[in-house]
Amino acid sequence: MVGTGTIINVLTIVIGAGLGVLLGSRFPEKTNRTVTDALGLITLVIGGLNLMSLNDKAFQQAVTPAGTLLVVIFAILFGGVAGSLLKIESRLETFGGWLQAKLSRKTNSSESRQRFINGFVDASLLFAIGPMAILGAMSDGMGQGANTLIVKAILDGFAAIAFASTLGWGVAFSAITVAIWEGGLTALAFFAKTGVPEALVSSITATGGILMLGIGLRLLKIRQVSVADLLPALIFAPVLTWLVGSFIL
């Protein structure tokens, strides 16, 4: 059934986050901090690996070897301008704060409120950004199976355990973001019934790699990069790749 992958992904995030909250309450603060640092380092590594898509042959043939990096750079710049004007990061944080206020039956400290928001925003970004979310959802929508999303769901479930152990219940509600994002892509692919050229996929993957580096910096508390404001770059990257490729050809 189309959409099964998204449903499974949402469930694993919620279940994983629930387990993480239960486990996290049993660990000392230092252990929780170490887990978050480990996740930050792992995210940096994954982001770096995604940047290897700059060397993809189809991507290089479409925009030339020198053009791959330029496409990603301009996608990030244009995306950042668009995202900041749309105030995506601020709106996502506001939604997270609204969720926390609605769910909490007692007055919470500003620290616990911010912890919930950070968990919601950071987990939303981590689970939504990346080639597996995009390609898996589109593959599911085109009737090619939900295998990619199922694998992603398993990985996200374990990541949710680790995240929620330090960031709390906000991580569980990132499942809302994932449901909207992956569900939307699945529906789009279902009605379009067309595949995505490899060059466009590589441009999205490389751009997503830079965004994941930003998430890693956030988790390590090096710099609070407004990654959500950079999300439009994931749209600009394939558009610029197509435009440059059409011009060259």
PDB file of C-alpha atoms in Angstrom:
ATOM      1  CA  MET A   1       0.000   0.000   0.000  1.00  0.00           C
ATOM      2  CA  VAL A   2       1.297   3.445  -0.946  1.00  0.00           C
ATOM      3  CA  GLY A   3       2.208   5.447   2.158  1.00  0.00           C
ATOM      4  CA  THR A   4       3.150   2.423   4.262  1.00  0.00           C
ATOM      5  CA  GLY A   5       6.762   3.586   4.527  1.00  0.00           C
ATOM      6  CA  THR A   6       5.794   6.946   5.991  1.00  0.00           C
ATOM      7  CA  ILE A   7       3.428   5.332   8.499  1.00  0.00           C
ATOM      8  CA  ILE A   8       6.131   2.916   9.673  1.00  0.00           C
ATOM      9  CA  ASN A   9       8.669   5.739   9.910  1.00  0.00           C
ATOM     10  CA  VAL A  10       6.325   7.831  12.058  1.00  0.00           C
ATOM     11  CA  LEU A  11       5.634   4.899  14.388  1.00  0.00           C
ATOM     12  CA  THR A  12       9.318   4.023  14.888  1.00  0.00           C
ATOM     13  CA  ILE A  13      10.127   7.638  15.775  1.00  0.00           C
ATOM     14  CA  VAL A  14       7.329   7.818  18.354  1.00  0.00           C
ATOM     15  CA  ILE A  15       8.176   4.421  19.870  1.00  0.00           C
ATOM     16  CA  GLY A  16      11.909   5.142  19.855  1.00  0.00           C
ATOM     17  CA  ALA A  17      11.378   8.520  21.501  1.00  0.00           C
ATOM     18  CA  GLY A  18       9.198   6.946  24.189  1.00  0.00           C
ATOM     19  CA  LEU A  19      11.917   4.429  24.998  1.00  0.00           C
ATOM     20  CA  GLY A  20      14.521   7.190  24.962  1.00  0.00           C
ATOM     21  CA  VAL A  21      12.617   9.289  27.499  1.00  0.00           C
ATOM     22  CA  LEU A  22      12.300   6.280  29.828  1.00  0.00           C
ATOM     23  CA  LEU A  23      15.988   5.426  29.512  1.00  0.00           C
ATOM     24  CA  GLY A  24      17.201   9.015  29.692  1.00  0.00           C
ATOM     25  CA  SER A  25      15.636   9.592  33.084  1.00  0.00           C
ATOM     26  CA  ARG A  26      17.849   6.822  34.464  1.00  0.00           C
ATOM     27  CA  PHE A  27      21.124   8.328  33.230  1.00  0.00           C
ATOM     28  CA  PRO A  28      23.144  11.134  34.842  1.00  0.00           C
ATOM     29  CA  GLU A  29      23.344  14.473  33.016  1.00  0.00           C
ATOM     30  CA  LYS A  30      26.950  13.863  31.971  1.00  0.00           C
ATOM     31  CA  THR A  31      25.975  10.633  30.204  1.00  0.00           C
ATOM     32  CA  ASN A  32      23.130  12.364  28.369  1.00  0.00           C
ATOM     33  CA  ARG A  33      25.493  15.148  27.294  1.00  0.00           C
ATOM     34  CA  THR A  34      28.003  12.589  26.006  1.00  0.00           C
ATOM     35  CA  VAL A  35      25.277  10.883  23.967  1.00  0.00           C
ATOM     36  CA  THR A  36      24.306  14.214  22.391  1.00  0.00           C
ATOM     37  CA  ASP A  37      27.950  14.948  21.550  1.00  0.00           C
ATOM     38  CA  ALA A  38      28.265  11.523  19.942  1.00  0.00           C
ATOM     39  CA  LEU A  39      25.157  12.171  17.843  1.00  0.00           C
ATOM     40  CA  GLY A  40      26.582  15.521  16.787  1.00  0.00           C
ATOM     41  CA  LEU A  41      29.837  13.940  15.631  1.00  0.00           C
ATOM     42  CA  ILE A  42      27.993  11.166  13.779  1.00  0.00           C
ATOM     43  CA  THR A  43      25.800  13.758  12.056  1.00  0.00           C
ATOM     44  CA  LEU A  44      28.905  15.645  10.914  1.00  0.00           C
ATOM     45  CA  VAL A  45      30.338  12.443   9.449  1.00  0.00           C
ATOM     46  CA  ILE A  46      27.097  11.609   7.617  1.00  0.00           C
ATOM     47  CA  GLY A  47      26.929  15.153   6.271  1.00  0.00           C
ATOM     48  CA  GLY A  48      30.498  14.869   5.017  1.00  0.00           C
ATOM     49  CA  LEU A  49      29.739  11.558   3.318  1.00  0.00           C
ATOM     50  CA  ASN A  50      26.725  13.097   1.574  1.00  0.00           C
ATOM     51  CA  LEU A  51      29.014  15.763   0.132  1.00  0.00           C
ATOM     52  CA  MET A  52      30.720  12.992  -1.834  1.00  0.00           C
ATOM     53  CA  SER A  53      27.770  13.295  -4.216  1.00  0.00           C
ATOM     54  CA  LEU A  54      29.593  16.307  -5.662  1.00  0.00           C
ATOM     55  CA  ASN A  55      31.726  13.720  -7.474  1.00  0.00           C
ATOM     56  CA  ASP A  56      28.755  11.847  -8.933  1.00  0.00           C
ATOM     57  CA  LYS A  57      29.308  11.303 -12.671  1.00  0.00           C
ATOM     58  CA  ALA A  58      25.758  12.168 -13.697  1.00  0.00           C
ATOM     59  CA  PHE A  59      25.902  15.385 -11.638  1.00  0.00           C
ATOM     60  CA  GLN A  60      29.254  16.351 -13.168  1.00  0.00           C
ATOM     61  CA  GLN A  61      28.033  15.597 -16.686  1.00  0.00           C
ATOM     62  CA  ALA A  62      24.988  17.785 -16.137  1.00  0.00           C
ATOM     63  CA  VAL A  63      26.761  20.889 -14.797  1.00  0.00           C
ATOM     64  CA  THR A  64      30.494  20.123 -15.413  1.00  0.00           C
ATOM     65  CA  PRO A  65      32.875  18.938 -12.632  1.00  0.00           C
ATOM     66  CA  ALA A  66      33.574  22.508 -11.536  1.00  0.00           C
ATOM     67  CA  GLY A  67      29.904  23.387 -11.565  1.00  0.00           C
ATOM     68  CA  THR A  68      28.703  20.886  -8.963  1.00  0.00           C
ATOM     69  CA  LEU A  69      30.099  22.850  -6.026  1.00  0.00           C
ATOM     70  CA  LEU A  70      28.904  26.156  -7.487  1.00  0.00           C
ATOM     71  CA  VAL A  71      25.368  24.806  -7.859  1.00  0.00           C
ATOM     72  CA  VAL A  72      25.325  23.718  -4.216  1.00  0.00           C
ATOM     73  CA  ILE A  73      26.816  27.021  -3.024  1.00  0.00           C
ATOM     74  CA  PHE A  74      24.225  29.100  -4.872  1.00  0.00           C
ATOM     75  CA  ALA A  75      21.448  26.753  -3.747  1.00  0.00           C
ATOM     76  CA  ILE A  76      22.484  27.289  -0.114  1.00  0.00           C
ATOM     77  CA  LEU A  77      22.714  31.070  -0.580  1.00  0.00           C
ATOM     78  CA  PHE A  78      19.385  31.430  -2.399  1.00  0.00           C
ATOM     79  CA  GLY A  79      17.756  28.967  -0.023  1.00  0.00           C
ATOM     80  CA  GLY A  80      19.059  30.843   2.993  1.00  0.00           C
ATOM     81  CA  VAL A  81      17.670  34.147   1.741  1.00  0.00           C
ATOM     82  CA  ALA A  82      14.282  32.609   0.941  1.00  0.00           C
ATOM     83  CA  GLY A  83      14.117  30.683   4.211  1.00  0.00           C
ATOM     84  CA  SER A  84      15.043  33.664   6.368  1.00  0.00           C
ATOM     85  CA  LEU A  85      12.438  35.844   4.622  1.00  0.00           C
ATOM     86  CA  LEU A  86       9.834  33.127   5.181  1.00  0.00           C
ATOM     87  CA  LYS A  87      11.038  32.779   8.806  1.00  0.00           C
ATOM     88  CA  ILE A  88      10.924  28.981   8.601  1.00  0.00           C
ATOM     89  CA  GLU A  89      13.120  28.425  11.669  1.00  0.00           C
ATOM     90  CA  SER A  90      11.117  30.868  13.757  1.00  0.00           C
ATOM     91  CA  ARG A  91       7.808  29.346  12.668  1.00  0.00           C
ATOM     92  CA  LEU A  92       9.031  25.824  13.419  1.00  0.00           C
ATOM     93  CA  GLU A  93      10.166  26.897  16.892  1.00  0.00           C
ATOM     94  CA  THR A  94       6.855  28.670  17.476  1.00  0.00           C
ATOM     95  CA  PHE A  95       4.965  25.521  16.514  1.00  0.00           C
ATOM     96  CA  GLY A  96       7.173  23.477  18.856  1.00  0.00           C
ATOM     97  CA  GLY A  97       6.494  25.933  21.677  1.00  0.00           C
ATOM     98  CA  TRP A  98       2.757  25.780  20.969  1.00  0.00           C
ATOM     99  CA  LEU A  99       2.839  21.981  21.125  1.00  0.00           C
ATOM    100  CA  GLN A 100       4.703  22.066  24.424  1.00  0.00           C
ATOM    101  CA  ALA A 101       2.240  24.552  25.914  1.00  0.00           C
ATOM    102  CA  LYS A 102      -0.772  22.495  24.810  1.00  0.00           C
ATOM    103  CA  LEU A 103       0.637  19.220  26.100  1.00  0.00           C
ATOM    104  CA  SER A 104       1.952  20.477  29.413  1.00  0.00           C
ATOM    105  CA  ARG A 105      -0.514  20.478  32.306  1.00  0.00           C
ATOM    106  CA  LYS A 106       1.711  22.523  34.543  1.00  0.00           C
ATOM    107  CA  THR A 107       3.898  25.563  34.235  1.00  0.00           C
ATOM    108  CA  ASN A 108       7.344  24.575  32.986  1.00  0.00           C
ATOM    109  CA  SER A 109      10.599  26.417  33.345  1.00  0.00           C
ATOM    110  CA  SER A 110      12.013  28.219  30.321  1.00  0.00           C
ATOM    111  CA  GLU A 111      14.777  25.596  30.292  1.00  0.00           C
ATOM    112  CA  SER A 112      12.405  22.639  29.918  1.00  0.00           C
ATOM    113  CA  ARG A 113      10.382  24.546  27.319  1.00  0.00           C
ATOM    114  CA  GLN A 114      13.505  25.242  25.264  1.00  0.00           C
ATOM    115  CA  ARG A 115      14.572  21.611  25.650  1.00  0.00           C
ATOM    116  CA  PHE A 116      11.273  20.470  24.141  1.00  0.00           C
ATOM    117  CA  ILE A 117      11.578  22.957  21.270  1.00  0.00           C
ATOM    118  CA  ASN A 118      15.193  21.945  20.569  1.00  0.00           C
ATOM    119  CA  GLY A 119      14.216  18.285  20.548  1.00  0.00           C
ATOM    120  CA  PHE A 120      11.334  18.931  18.166  1.00  0.00           C
ATOM    121  CA  VAL A 121      13.261  21.180  15.758  1.00  0.00           C
ATOM    122  CA  ASP A 122      16.572  19.278  15.705  1.00  0.00           C
ATOM    123  CA  ALA A 123      14.932  15.868  15.329  1.00  0.00           C
ATOM    124  CA  SER A 124      12.551  17.199  12.653  1.00  0.00           C
ATOM    125  CA  LEU A 125      15.489  18.465  10.626  1.00  0.00           C
ATOM    126  CA  LEU A 126      17.598  15.348  11.082  1.00  0.00           C
ATOM    127  CA  PHE A 127      14.812  12.927  10.173  1.00  0.00           C
ATOM    128  CA  ALA A 128      13.544  14.966   7.205  1.00  0.00           C
ATOM    129  CA  ILE A 129      16.825  15.979   5.572  1.00  0.00           C
ATOM    130  CA  GLY A 130      18.673  13.394   3.569  1.00  0.00           C
ATOM    131  CA  PRO A 131      18.389  11.313   0.421  1.00  0.00           C
ATOM    132  CA  MET A 132      16.659   8.372   2.102  1.00  0.00           C
ATOM    133  CA  ALA A 133      13.666  10.496   3.089  1.00  0.00           C
ATOM    134  CA  ILE A 134      13.305  12.016  -0.371  1.00  0.00           C
ATOM    135  CA  LEU A 135      14.109   8.994  -2.526  1.00  0.00           C
ATOM    136  CA  GLY A 136      12.289   6.579  -0.228  1.00  0.00           C
ATOM    137  CA  ALA A 137       9.096   8.619  -0.221  1.00  0.00           C
ATOM    138  CA  MET A 138       9.144   9.077  -3.987  1.00  0.00           C
ATOM    139  CA  SER A 139       9.870   5.399  -4.563  1.00  0.00           C
ATOM    140  CA  ASP A 140       6.925   4.500  -2.339  1.00  0.00           C
ATOM    141  CA  GLY A 141       4.671   6.937  -4.176  1.00  0.00           C
ATOM    142  CA  MET A 142       5.592   5.513  -7.584  1.00  0.00           C
ATOM    143  CA  GLY A 143       4.690   2.023  -6.417  1.00  0.00           C
ATOM    144  CA  GLN A 144       8.283   0.761  -6.325  1.00  0.00           C
ATOM    145  CA  GLY A 145       8.047  -0.353  -2.722  1.00  0.00           C
ATOM    146  CA  ALA A 146       8.719   1.135   0.700  1.00  0.00           C
ATOM    147  CA  ASN A 147      11.987  -0.719   1.358  1.00  0.00           C
ATOM    148  CA  THR A 148      14.100   2.452   1.543  1.00  0.00           C
ATOM    149  CA  LEU A 149      11.725   4.137   3.989  1.00  0.00           C
ATOM    150  CA  ILE A 150      11.517   0.980   6.107  1.00  0.00           C
ATOM    151  CA  VAL A 151      15.314   0.905   6.439  1.00  0.00           C
ATOM    152  CA  LYS A 152      15.236   4.636   7.273  1.00  0.00           C
ATOM    153  CA  ALA A 153      12.487   3.977   9.818  1.00  0.00           C
ATOM    154  CA  ILE A 154      14.676   1.461  11.648  1.00  0.00           C
ATOM    155  CA  LEU A 155      17.615   3.885  11.707  1.00  0.00           C
ATOM    156  CA  ASP A 156      15.380   6.766  12.829  1.00  0.00           C
ATOM    157  CA  GLY A 157      13.929   4.611  15.595  1.00  0.00           C
ATOM    158  CA  PHE A 158      17.345   4.011  17.130  1.00  0.00           C
ATOM    159  CA  ALA A 159      18.307   7.665  16.613  1.00  0.00           C
ATOM    160  CA  ALA A 160      15.067   8.730  18.330  1.00  0.00           C
ATOM    161  CA  ILE A 161      16.013   6.643  21.375  1.00  0.00           C
ATOM    162  CA  ALA A 162      19.351   8.420  21.638  1.00  0.00           C
ATOM    163  CA  PHE A 163      17.903  11.884  20.970  1.00  0.00           C
ATOM    164  CA  ALA A 164      14.960  11.568  23.338  1.00  0.00           C
ATOM    165  CA  SER A 165      17.207  10.352  26.145  1.00  0.00           C
ATOM    166  CA  THR A 166      18.691  13.855  26.203  1.00  0.00           C
ATOM    167  CA  LEU A 167      16.128  16.118  24.503  1.00  0.00           C
ATOM    168  CA  GLY A 168      12.896  14.602  25.791  1.00  0.00           C
ATOM    169  CA  TRP A 169       9.406  14.345  24.330  1.00  0.00           C
ATOM    170  CA  GLY A 170       9.964  17.004  21.687  1.00  0.00           C
ATOM    171  CA  VAL A 171      11.689  14.321  19.618  1.00  0.00           C
ATOM    172  CA  ALA A 172       8.501  12.241  19.461  1.00  0.00           C
ATOM    173  CA  PHE A 173       6.561  15.128  17.946  1.00  0.00           C
ATOM    174  CA  SER A 174       9.089  15.460  15.134  1.00  0.00           C
ATOM    175  CA  ALA A 175       7.044  12.577  13.718  1.00  0.00           C
ATOM    176  CA  ILE A 176       4.492  15.238  12.690  1.00  0.00           C
ATOM    177  CA  THR A 177       7.096  16.944  10.509  1.00  0.00           C
ATOM    178  CA  VAL A 178       8.178  13.619   9.032  1.00  0.00           C
ATOM    179  CA  ALA A 179       4.570  12.646   8.293  1.00  0.00           C
ATOM    180  CA  ILE A 180       3.920  15.914   6.440  1.00  0.00           C
ATOM    181  CA  TRP A 181       7.247  15.881   4.547  1.00  0.00           C
ATOM    182  CA  GLU A 182       7.408  12.236   3.526  1.00  0.00           C
ATOM    183  CA  GLY A 183       3.659  11.980   3.074  1.00  0.00           C
ATOM    184  CA  GLY A 184       3.688  15.011   0.790  1.00  0.00           C
ATOM    185  CA  LEU A 185       6.543  13.644  -1.314  1.00  0.00           C
ATOM    186  CA  THR A 186       4.821  10.263  -1.542  1.00  0.00           C
ATOM    187  CA  ALA A 187       1.595  11.887  -2.736  1.00  0.00           C
ATOM    188  CA  LEU A 188       3.507  14.037  -5.237  1.00  0.00           C
ATOM    189  CA  ALA A 189       5.277  11.003  -6.687  1.00  0.00           C
ATOM    190  CA  PHE A 190       2.019   9.032  -6.754  1.00  0.00           C
ATOM    191  CA  PHE A 191       0.322  11.593  -8.978  1.00  0.00           C
ATOM    192  CA  ALA A 192       3.404  12.490 -11.042  1.00  0.00           C
ATOM    193  CA  LYS A 193       4.484   8.878 -11.668  1.00  0.00           C
ATOM    194  CA  THR A 194       7.898  10.021 -12.878  1.00  0.00           C
ATOM    195  CA  GLY A 195      11.371   9.238 -11.603  1.00  0.00           C
ATOM    196  CA  VAL A 196      13.998  11.784 -10.573  1.00  0.00           C
ATOM    197  CA  PRO A 197      17.157  12.031 -12.725  1.00  0.00           C
ATOM    198  CA  GLU A 198      20.335  10.961 -10.929  1.00  0.00           C
ATOM    199  CA  ALA A 199      21.950  14.392 -11.349  1.00  0.00           C
ATOM    200  CA  LEU A 200      19.080  16.073  -9.504  1.00  0.00           C
ATOM    201  CA  VAL A 201      19.214  13.477  -6.732  1.00  0.00           C
ATOM    202  CA  SER A 202      22.955  14.063  -6.285  1.00  0.00           C
ATOM    203  CA  SER A 203      22.446  17.826  -6.068  1.00  0.00           C
ATOM    204  CA  ILE A 204      19.854  17.322  -3.325  1.00  0.00           C
ATOM    205  CA  THR A 205      22.089  14.843  -1.489  1.00  0.00           C
ATOM    206  CA  ALA A 206      25.128  17.147  -1.542  1.00  0.00           C
ATOM    207  CA  THR A 207      23.068  20.141  -0.433  1.00  0.00           C
ATOM    208  CA  GLY A 208      21.482  18.060   2.313  1.00  0.00           C
ATOM    209  CA  GLY A 209      24.997  17.128   3.429  1.00  0.00           C
ATOM    210  CA  ILE A 210      25.777  20.770   4.154  1.00  0.00           C
ATOM    211  CA  LEU A 211      22.531  21.127   6.080  1.00  0.00           C
ATOM    212  CA  MET A 212      23.450  18.056   8.140  1.00  0.00           C
ATOM    213  CA  LEU A 213      26.791  19.668   8.976  1.00  0.00           C
ATOM    214  CA  GLY A 214      24.760  22.559  10.356  1.00  0.00           C
ATOM    215  CA  ILE A 215      22.693  20.168  12.480  1.00  0.00           C
ATOM    216  CA  GLY A 216      25.898  18.605  13.793  1.00  0.00           C
ATOM    217  CA  LEU A 217      27.184  22.023  14.856  1.00  0.00           C
ATOM    218  CA  ARG A 218      23.889  22.659  16.665  1.00  0.00           C
ATOM    219  CA  LEU A 219      24.070  19.370  18.553  1.00  0.00           C
ATOM    220  CA  LEU A 220      27.667  20.044  19.573  1.00  0.00           C
ATOM    221  CA  LYS A 221      26.608  23.549  20.673  1.00  0.00           C
ATOM    222  CA  ILE A 222      29.339  25.077  18.521  1.00  0.00           C
ATOM    223  CA  ARG A 223      26.931  27.365  16.682  1.00  0.00           C
ATOM    224  CA  GLN A 224      23.138  27.526  16.501  1.00  0.00           C
ATOM    225  CA  VAL A 225      22.946  27.411  12.710  1.00  0.00           C
ATOM    226  CA  SER A 226      19.458  28.260  11.416  1.00  0.00           C
ATOM    227  CA  VAL A 227      19.237  25.044   9.418  1.00  0.00           C
ATOM    228  CA  ALA A 228      15.474  25.277   8.924  1.00  0.00           C
ATOM    229  CA  ASP A 229      15.961  28.596   7.120  1.00  0.00           C
ATOM    230  CA  LEU A 230      18.256  26.760   4.693  1.00  0.00           C
ATOM    231  CA  LEU A 231      15.649  24.114   3.778  1.00  0.00           C
ATOM    232  CA  PRO A 232      14.590  25.876   0.527  1.00  0.00           C
ATOM    233  CA  ALA A 233      18.094  25.041  -0.718  1.00  0.00           C
ATOM    234  CA  LEU A 234      16.834  21.482  -1.230  1.00  0.00           C
ATOM    235  CA  ILE A 235      14.465  22.915  -3.850  1.00  0.00           C
ATOM    236  CA  PHE A 236      16.923  25.354  -5.400  1.00  0.00           C
ATOM    237  CA  ALA A 237      19.593  22.653  -5.866  1.00  0.00           C
ATOM    238  CA  PRO A 238      17.709  20.476  -8.385  1.00  0.00           C
ATOM    239  CA  VAL A 239      16.206  23.542 -10.094  1.00  0.00           C
ATOM    240  CA  LEU A 240      19.650  25.104 -10.605  1.00  0.00           C
ATOM    241  CA  THR A 241      21.041  21.755 -11.755  1.00  0.00           C
ATOM    242  CA  TRP A 242      18.286  21.469 -14.354  1.00  0.00           C
ATOM    243  CA  LEU A 243      18.743  25.070 -15.526  1.00  0.00           C
ATOM    244  CA  VAL A 244      22.533  24.820 -15.820  1.00  0.00           C
ATOM    245  CA  GLY A 245      22.291  21.420 -17.480  1.00  0.00           C
ATOM    246  CA  SER A 246      19.777  22.737 -20.023  1.00  0.00           C
ATOM    247  CA  PHE A 247      21.989  25.737 -20.772  1.00  0.00           C
ATOM    248  CA  ILE A 248      25.110  23.592 -21.271  1.00  0.00           C
ATOM    249  CA  LEU A 249      23.281  21.116 -23.501  1.00  0.00           C
TER     250      LEU A 249
END
